[in-house]
PDB file of C-alpha atoms and ligand atoms in Angstrom:
ATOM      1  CA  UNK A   1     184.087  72.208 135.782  1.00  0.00           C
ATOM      2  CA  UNK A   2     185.969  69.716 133.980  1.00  0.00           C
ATOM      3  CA  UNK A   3     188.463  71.419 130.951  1.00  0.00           C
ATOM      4  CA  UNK A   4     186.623  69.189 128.524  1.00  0.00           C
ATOM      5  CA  UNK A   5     183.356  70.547 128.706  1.00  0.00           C
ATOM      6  CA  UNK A   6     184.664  74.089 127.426  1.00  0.00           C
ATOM      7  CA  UNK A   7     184.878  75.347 123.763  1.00  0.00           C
ATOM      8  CA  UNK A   8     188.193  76.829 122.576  1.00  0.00           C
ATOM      9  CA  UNK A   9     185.477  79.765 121.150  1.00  0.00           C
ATOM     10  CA  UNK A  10     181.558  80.340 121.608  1.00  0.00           C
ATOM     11  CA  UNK A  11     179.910  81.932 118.852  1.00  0.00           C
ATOM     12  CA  UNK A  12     176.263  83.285 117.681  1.00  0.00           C
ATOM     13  CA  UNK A  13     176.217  81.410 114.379  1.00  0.00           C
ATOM     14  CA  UNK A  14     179.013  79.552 111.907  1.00  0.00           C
ATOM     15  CA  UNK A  15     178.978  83.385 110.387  1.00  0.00           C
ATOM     16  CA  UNK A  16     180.826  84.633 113.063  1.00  0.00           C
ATOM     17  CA  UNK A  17     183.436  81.772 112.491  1.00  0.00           C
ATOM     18  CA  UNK A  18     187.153  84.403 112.172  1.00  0.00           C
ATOM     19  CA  UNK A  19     188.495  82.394 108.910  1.00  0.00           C
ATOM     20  CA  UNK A  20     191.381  84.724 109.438  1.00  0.00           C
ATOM     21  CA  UNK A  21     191.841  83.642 112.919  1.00  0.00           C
ATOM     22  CA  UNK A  22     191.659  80.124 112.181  1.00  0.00           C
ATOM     23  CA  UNK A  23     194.151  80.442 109.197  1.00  0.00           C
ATOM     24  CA  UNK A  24     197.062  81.816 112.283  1.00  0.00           C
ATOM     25  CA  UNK A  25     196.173  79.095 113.844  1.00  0.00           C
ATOM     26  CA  UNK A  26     197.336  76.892 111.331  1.00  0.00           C
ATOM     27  CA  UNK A  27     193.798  74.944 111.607  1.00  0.00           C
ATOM     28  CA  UNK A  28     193.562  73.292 107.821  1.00  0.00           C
ATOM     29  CA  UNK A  29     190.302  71.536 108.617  1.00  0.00           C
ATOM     30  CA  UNK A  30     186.896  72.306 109.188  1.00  0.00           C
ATOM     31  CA  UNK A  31     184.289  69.294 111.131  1.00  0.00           C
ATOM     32  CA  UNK A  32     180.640  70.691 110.887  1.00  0.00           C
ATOM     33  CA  UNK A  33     177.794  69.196 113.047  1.00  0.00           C
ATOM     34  CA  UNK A  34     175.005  68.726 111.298  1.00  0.00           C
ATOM     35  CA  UNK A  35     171.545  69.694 113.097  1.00  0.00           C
ATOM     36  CA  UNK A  36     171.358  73.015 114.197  1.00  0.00           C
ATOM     37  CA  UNK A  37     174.818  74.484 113.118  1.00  0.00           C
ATOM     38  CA  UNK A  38     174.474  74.401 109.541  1.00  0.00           C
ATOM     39  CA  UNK A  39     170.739  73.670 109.128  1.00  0.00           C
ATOM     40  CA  UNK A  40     167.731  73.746 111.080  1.00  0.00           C
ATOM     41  CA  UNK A  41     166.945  70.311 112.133  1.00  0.00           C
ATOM     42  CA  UNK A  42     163.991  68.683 109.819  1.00  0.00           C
ATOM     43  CA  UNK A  43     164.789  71.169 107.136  1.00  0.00           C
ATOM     44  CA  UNK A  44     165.111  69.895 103.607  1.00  0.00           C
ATOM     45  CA  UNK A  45     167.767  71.853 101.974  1.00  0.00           C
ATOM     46  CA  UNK A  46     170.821  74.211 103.257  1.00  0.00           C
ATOM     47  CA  UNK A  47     169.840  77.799 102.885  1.00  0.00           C
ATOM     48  CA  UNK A  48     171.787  79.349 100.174  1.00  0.00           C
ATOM     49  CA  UNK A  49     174.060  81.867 102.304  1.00  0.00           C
ATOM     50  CA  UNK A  50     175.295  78.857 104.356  1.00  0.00           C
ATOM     51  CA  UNK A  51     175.922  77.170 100.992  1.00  0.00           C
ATOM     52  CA  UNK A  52     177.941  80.363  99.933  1.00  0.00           C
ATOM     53  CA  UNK A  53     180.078  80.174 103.361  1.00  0.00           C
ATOM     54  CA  UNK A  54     180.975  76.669 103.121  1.00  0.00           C
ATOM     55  CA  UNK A  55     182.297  76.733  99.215  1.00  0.00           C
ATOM     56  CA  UNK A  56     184.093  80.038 100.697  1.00  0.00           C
ATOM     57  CA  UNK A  57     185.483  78.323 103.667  1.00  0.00           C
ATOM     58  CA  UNK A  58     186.744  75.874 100.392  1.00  0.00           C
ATOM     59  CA  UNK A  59     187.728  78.269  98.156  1.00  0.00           C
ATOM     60  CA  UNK A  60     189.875  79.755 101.397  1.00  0.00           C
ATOM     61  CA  UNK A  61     191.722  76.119 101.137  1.00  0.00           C
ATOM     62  CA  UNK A  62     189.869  74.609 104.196  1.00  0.00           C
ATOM     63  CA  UNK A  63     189.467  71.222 104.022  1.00  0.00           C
ATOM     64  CA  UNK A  64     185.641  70.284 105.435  1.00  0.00           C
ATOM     65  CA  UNK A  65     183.329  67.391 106.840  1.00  0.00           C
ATOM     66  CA  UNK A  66     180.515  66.416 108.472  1.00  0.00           C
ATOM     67  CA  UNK A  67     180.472  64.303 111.539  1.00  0.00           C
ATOM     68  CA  UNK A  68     176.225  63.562 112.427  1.00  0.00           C
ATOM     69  CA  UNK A  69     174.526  61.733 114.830  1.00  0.00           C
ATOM     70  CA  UNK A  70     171.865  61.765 112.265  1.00  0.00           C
ATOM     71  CA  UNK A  71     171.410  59.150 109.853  1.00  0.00           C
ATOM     72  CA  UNK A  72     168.426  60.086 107.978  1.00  0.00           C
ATOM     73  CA  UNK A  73     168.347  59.846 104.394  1.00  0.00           C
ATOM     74  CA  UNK A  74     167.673  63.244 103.639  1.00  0.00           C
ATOM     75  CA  UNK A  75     171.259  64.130 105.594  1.00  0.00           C
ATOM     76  CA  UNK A  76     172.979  62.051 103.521  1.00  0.00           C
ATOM     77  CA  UNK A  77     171.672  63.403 100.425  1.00  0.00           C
ATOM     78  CA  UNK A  78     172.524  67.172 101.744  1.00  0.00           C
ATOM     79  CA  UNK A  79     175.909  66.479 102.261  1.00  0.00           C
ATOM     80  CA  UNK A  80     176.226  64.569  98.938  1.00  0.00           C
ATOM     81  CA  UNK A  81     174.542  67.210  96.999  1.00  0.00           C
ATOM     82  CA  UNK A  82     176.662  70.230  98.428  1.00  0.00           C
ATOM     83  CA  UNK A  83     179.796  67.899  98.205  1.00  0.00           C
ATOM     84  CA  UNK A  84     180.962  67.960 101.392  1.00  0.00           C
ATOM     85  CA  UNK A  85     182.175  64.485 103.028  1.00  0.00           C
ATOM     86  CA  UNK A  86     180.291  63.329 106.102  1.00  0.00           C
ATOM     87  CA  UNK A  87     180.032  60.423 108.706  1.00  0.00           C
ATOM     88  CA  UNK A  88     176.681  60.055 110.110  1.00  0.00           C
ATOM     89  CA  UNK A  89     174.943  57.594 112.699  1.00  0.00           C
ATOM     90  CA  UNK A  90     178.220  59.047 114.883  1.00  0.00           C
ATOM     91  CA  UNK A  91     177.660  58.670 118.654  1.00  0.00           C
ATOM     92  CA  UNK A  92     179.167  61.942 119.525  1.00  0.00           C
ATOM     93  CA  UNK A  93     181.624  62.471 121.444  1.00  0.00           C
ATOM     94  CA  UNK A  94     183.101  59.113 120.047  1.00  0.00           C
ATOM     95  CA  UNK A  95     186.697  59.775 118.970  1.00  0.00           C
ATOM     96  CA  UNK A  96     185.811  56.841 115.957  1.00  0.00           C
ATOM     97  CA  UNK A  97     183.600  59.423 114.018  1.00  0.00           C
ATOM     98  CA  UNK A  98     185.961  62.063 114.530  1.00  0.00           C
ATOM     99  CA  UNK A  99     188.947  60.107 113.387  1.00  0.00           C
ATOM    100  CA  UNK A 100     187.380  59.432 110.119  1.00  0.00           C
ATOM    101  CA  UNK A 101     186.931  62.538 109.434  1.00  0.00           C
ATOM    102  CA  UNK A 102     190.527  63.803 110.065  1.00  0.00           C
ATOM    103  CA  UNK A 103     190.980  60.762 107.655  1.00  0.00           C
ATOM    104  CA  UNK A 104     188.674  61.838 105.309  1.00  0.00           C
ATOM    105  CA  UNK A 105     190.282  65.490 105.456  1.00  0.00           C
ATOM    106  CA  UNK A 106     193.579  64.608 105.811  1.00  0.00           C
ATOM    107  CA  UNK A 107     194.179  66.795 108.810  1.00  0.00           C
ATOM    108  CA  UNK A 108     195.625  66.312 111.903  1.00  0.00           C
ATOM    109  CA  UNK A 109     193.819  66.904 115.279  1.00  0.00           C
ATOM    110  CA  UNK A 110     195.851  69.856 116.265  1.00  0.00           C
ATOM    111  CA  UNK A 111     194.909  71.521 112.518  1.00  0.00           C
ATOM    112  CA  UNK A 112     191.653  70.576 112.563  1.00  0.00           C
ATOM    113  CA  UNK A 113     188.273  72.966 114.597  1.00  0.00           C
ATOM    114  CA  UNK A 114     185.100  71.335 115.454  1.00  0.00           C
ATOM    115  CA  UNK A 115     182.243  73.808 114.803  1.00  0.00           C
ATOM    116  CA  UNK A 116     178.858  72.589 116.875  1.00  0.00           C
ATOM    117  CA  UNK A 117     175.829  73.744 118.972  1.00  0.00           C
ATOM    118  CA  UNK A 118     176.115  70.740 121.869  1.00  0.00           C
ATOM    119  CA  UNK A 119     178.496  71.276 124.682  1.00  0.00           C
ATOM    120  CA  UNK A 120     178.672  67.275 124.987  1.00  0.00           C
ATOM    121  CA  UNK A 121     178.796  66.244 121.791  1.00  0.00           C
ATOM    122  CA  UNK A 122     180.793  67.977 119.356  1.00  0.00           C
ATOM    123  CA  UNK A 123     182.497  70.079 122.066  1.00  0.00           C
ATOM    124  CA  UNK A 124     183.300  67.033 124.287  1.00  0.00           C
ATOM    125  CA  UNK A 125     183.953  65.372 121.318  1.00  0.00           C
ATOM    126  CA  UNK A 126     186.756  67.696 119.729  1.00  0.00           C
ATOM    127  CA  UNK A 127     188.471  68.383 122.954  1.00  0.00           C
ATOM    128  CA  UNK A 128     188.737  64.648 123.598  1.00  0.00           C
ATOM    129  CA  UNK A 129     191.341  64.803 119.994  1.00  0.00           C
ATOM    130  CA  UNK A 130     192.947  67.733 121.072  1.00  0.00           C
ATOM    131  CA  UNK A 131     191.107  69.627 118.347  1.00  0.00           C
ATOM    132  CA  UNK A 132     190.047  73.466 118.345  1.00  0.00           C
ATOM    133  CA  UNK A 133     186.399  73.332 119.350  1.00  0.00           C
ATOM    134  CA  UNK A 134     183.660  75.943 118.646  1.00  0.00           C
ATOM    135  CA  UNK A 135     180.289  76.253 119.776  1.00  0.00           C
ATOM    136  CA  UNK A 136     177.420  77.693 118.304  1.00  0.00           C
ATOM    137  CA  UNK A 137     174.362  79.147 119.551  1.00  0.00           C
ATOM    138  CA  UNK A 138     171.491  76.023 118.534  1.00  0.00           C
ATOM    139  CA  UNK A 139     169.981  77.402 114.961  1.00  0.00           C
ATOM    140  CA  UNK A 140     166.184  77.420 115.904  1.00  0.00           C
ATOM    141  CA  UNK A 141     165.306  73.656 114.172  1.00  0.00           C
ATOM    142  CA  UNK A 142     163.064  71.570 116.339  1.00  0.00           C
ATOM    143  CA  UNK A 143     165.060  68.902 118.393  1.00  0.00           C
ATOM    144  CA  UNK A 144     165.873  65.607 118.871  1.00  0.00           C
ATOM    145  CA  UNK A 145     163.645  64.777 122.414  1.00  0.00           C
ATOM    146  CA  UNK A 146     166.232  63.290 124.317  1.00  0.00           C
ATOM    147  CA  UNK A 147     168.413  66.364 123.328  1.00  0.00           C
ATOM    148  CA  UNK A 148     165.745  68.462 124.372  1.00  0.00           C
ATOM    149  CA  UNK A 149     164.995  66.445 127.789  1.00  0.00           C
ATOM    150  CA  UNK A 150     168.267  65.944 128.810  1.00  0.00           C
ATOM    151  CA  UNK A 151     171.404  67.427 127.298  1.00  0.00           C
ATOM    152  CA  UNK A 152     169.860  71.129 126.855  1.00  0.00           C
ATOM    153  CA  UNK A 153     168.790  70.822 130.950  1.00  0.00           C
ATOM    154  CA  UNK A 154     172.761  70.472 131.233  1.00  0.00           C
ATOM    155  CA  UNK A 155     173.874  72.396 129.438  1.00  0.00           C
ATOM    156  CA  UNK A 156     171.886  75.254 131.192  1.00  0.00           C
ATOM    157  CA  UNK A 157     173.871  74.391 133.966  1.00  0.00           C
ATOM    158  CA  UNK A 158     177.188  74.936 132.019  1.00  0.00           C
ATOM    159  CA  UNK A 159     176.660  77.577 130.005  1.00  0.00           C
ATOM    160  CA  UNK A 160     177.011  80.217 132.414  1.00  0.00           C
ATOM    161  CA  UNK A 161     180.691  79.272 133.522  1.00  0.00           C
ATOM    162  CA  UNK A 162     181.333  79.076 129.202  1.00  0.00           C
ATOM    163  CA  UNK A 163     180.109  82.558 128.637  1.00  0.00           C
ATOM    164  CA  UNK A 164     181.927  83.888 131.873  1.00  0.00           C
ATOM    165  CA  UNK A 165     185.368  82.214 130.698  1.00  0.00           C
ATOM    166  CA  UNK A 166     185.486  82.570 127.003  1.00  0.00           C
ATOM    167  CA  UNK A 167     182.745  84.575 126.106  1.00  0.00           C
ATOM    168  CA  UNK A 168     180.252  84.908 123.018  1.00  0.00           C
ATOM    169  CA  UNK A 169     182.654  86.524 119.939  1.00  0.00           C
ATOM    170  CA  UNK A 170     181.504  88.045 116.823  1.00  0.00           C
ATOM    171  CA  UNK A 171     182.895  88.624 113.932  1.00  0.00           C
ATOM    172  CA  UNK A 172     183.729  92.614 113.491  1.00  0.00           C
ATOM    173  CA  UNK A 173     180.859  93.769 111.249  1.00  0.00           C
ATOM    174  CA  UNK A 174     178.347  91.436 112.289  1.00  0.00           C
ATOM    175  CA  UNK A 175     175.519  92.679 114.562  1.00  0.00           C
TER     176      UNK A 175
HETATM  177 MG1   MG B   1     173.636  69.749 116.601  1.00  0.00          MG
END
């Protein structure tokens, strides 16, 4: 399996995310997917305790963005509201989208992680930059149907060899 399609970590949820780790790392910037990493798709508002571990992630000195390949209206005013800078209507895993967000962030690829729940969007995507990918177990929002038809059938078929080879880590004190 091609080196692209696997994440530099694979995690339960963005609370498992090792800020400390990161930090040694010497990764300065944060890119969150959208839909099912920090909010169930369809939903109307973050939930409050990701809210609270983004503005920590901040306060921590992380620069962060979104990079979507949603363009609704509501996303836009989500990301506006909690202050976070975002590119939407992406096509994932365009390097474009990704660019403007290192832009945005002023980060370079090799300081910056890509935090999302699609192997061949944001994980494809990130790798393509050179940039510390992370995948996420999907958060249980209803999908997109051509994620649903075809990308999730994939990934089934890759997500054995990513658990085998770098494994599901969470943070100590999580259960
Ligand atoms: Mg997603």
């Amino acid at each position: 399996m091609h080196r692209l399609f696997y994440p530099s970590q694979y995690v339960p949820s963005i609370f498992d995310i090792n800020i400390s780790e990161l930090e040694r790392r010497g990764i300065k910037g944060i890119i969150f997917d959208l839909d099912n990493t920090i909010i169930e798709r369809g939903a109307p508002e973050f939930t409050a305790d990701v809210v609270q571990w983004l503005n920590a992630l901040k306060e921590r000195g992380f620069k962060i963005a979104i990079v979507s390949n949603n363009r609704t209206r509501t996303a836009e005013r989500m990301a506006e509201e909690a202050g976070i800078p975002a590119v939407f209507n992406a096509v994932k895993p365009r390097r474009t989208p990704f660019k403007a967000a290192l832009s945005m962030m002023g980060t370079k690829p090799r300081e910056t992680a890509v935090v999302g729940d699609q192997v061949f969007t944001d994980v494809v995507g990130g790798n393509r930059l050179g940039m510390f990918t992370i995948l996420t177990v999907p958060m249980k929002g209803k999908e997109f149907i051509g994620t649903t038809l075809i990308t999730r059938q994939l990934e089934r078929l890759f997500m054995p060899r990513i658990r085998r080879r770098v494994g599901l880590s969470r943070r100590p004190g999580r259960d």
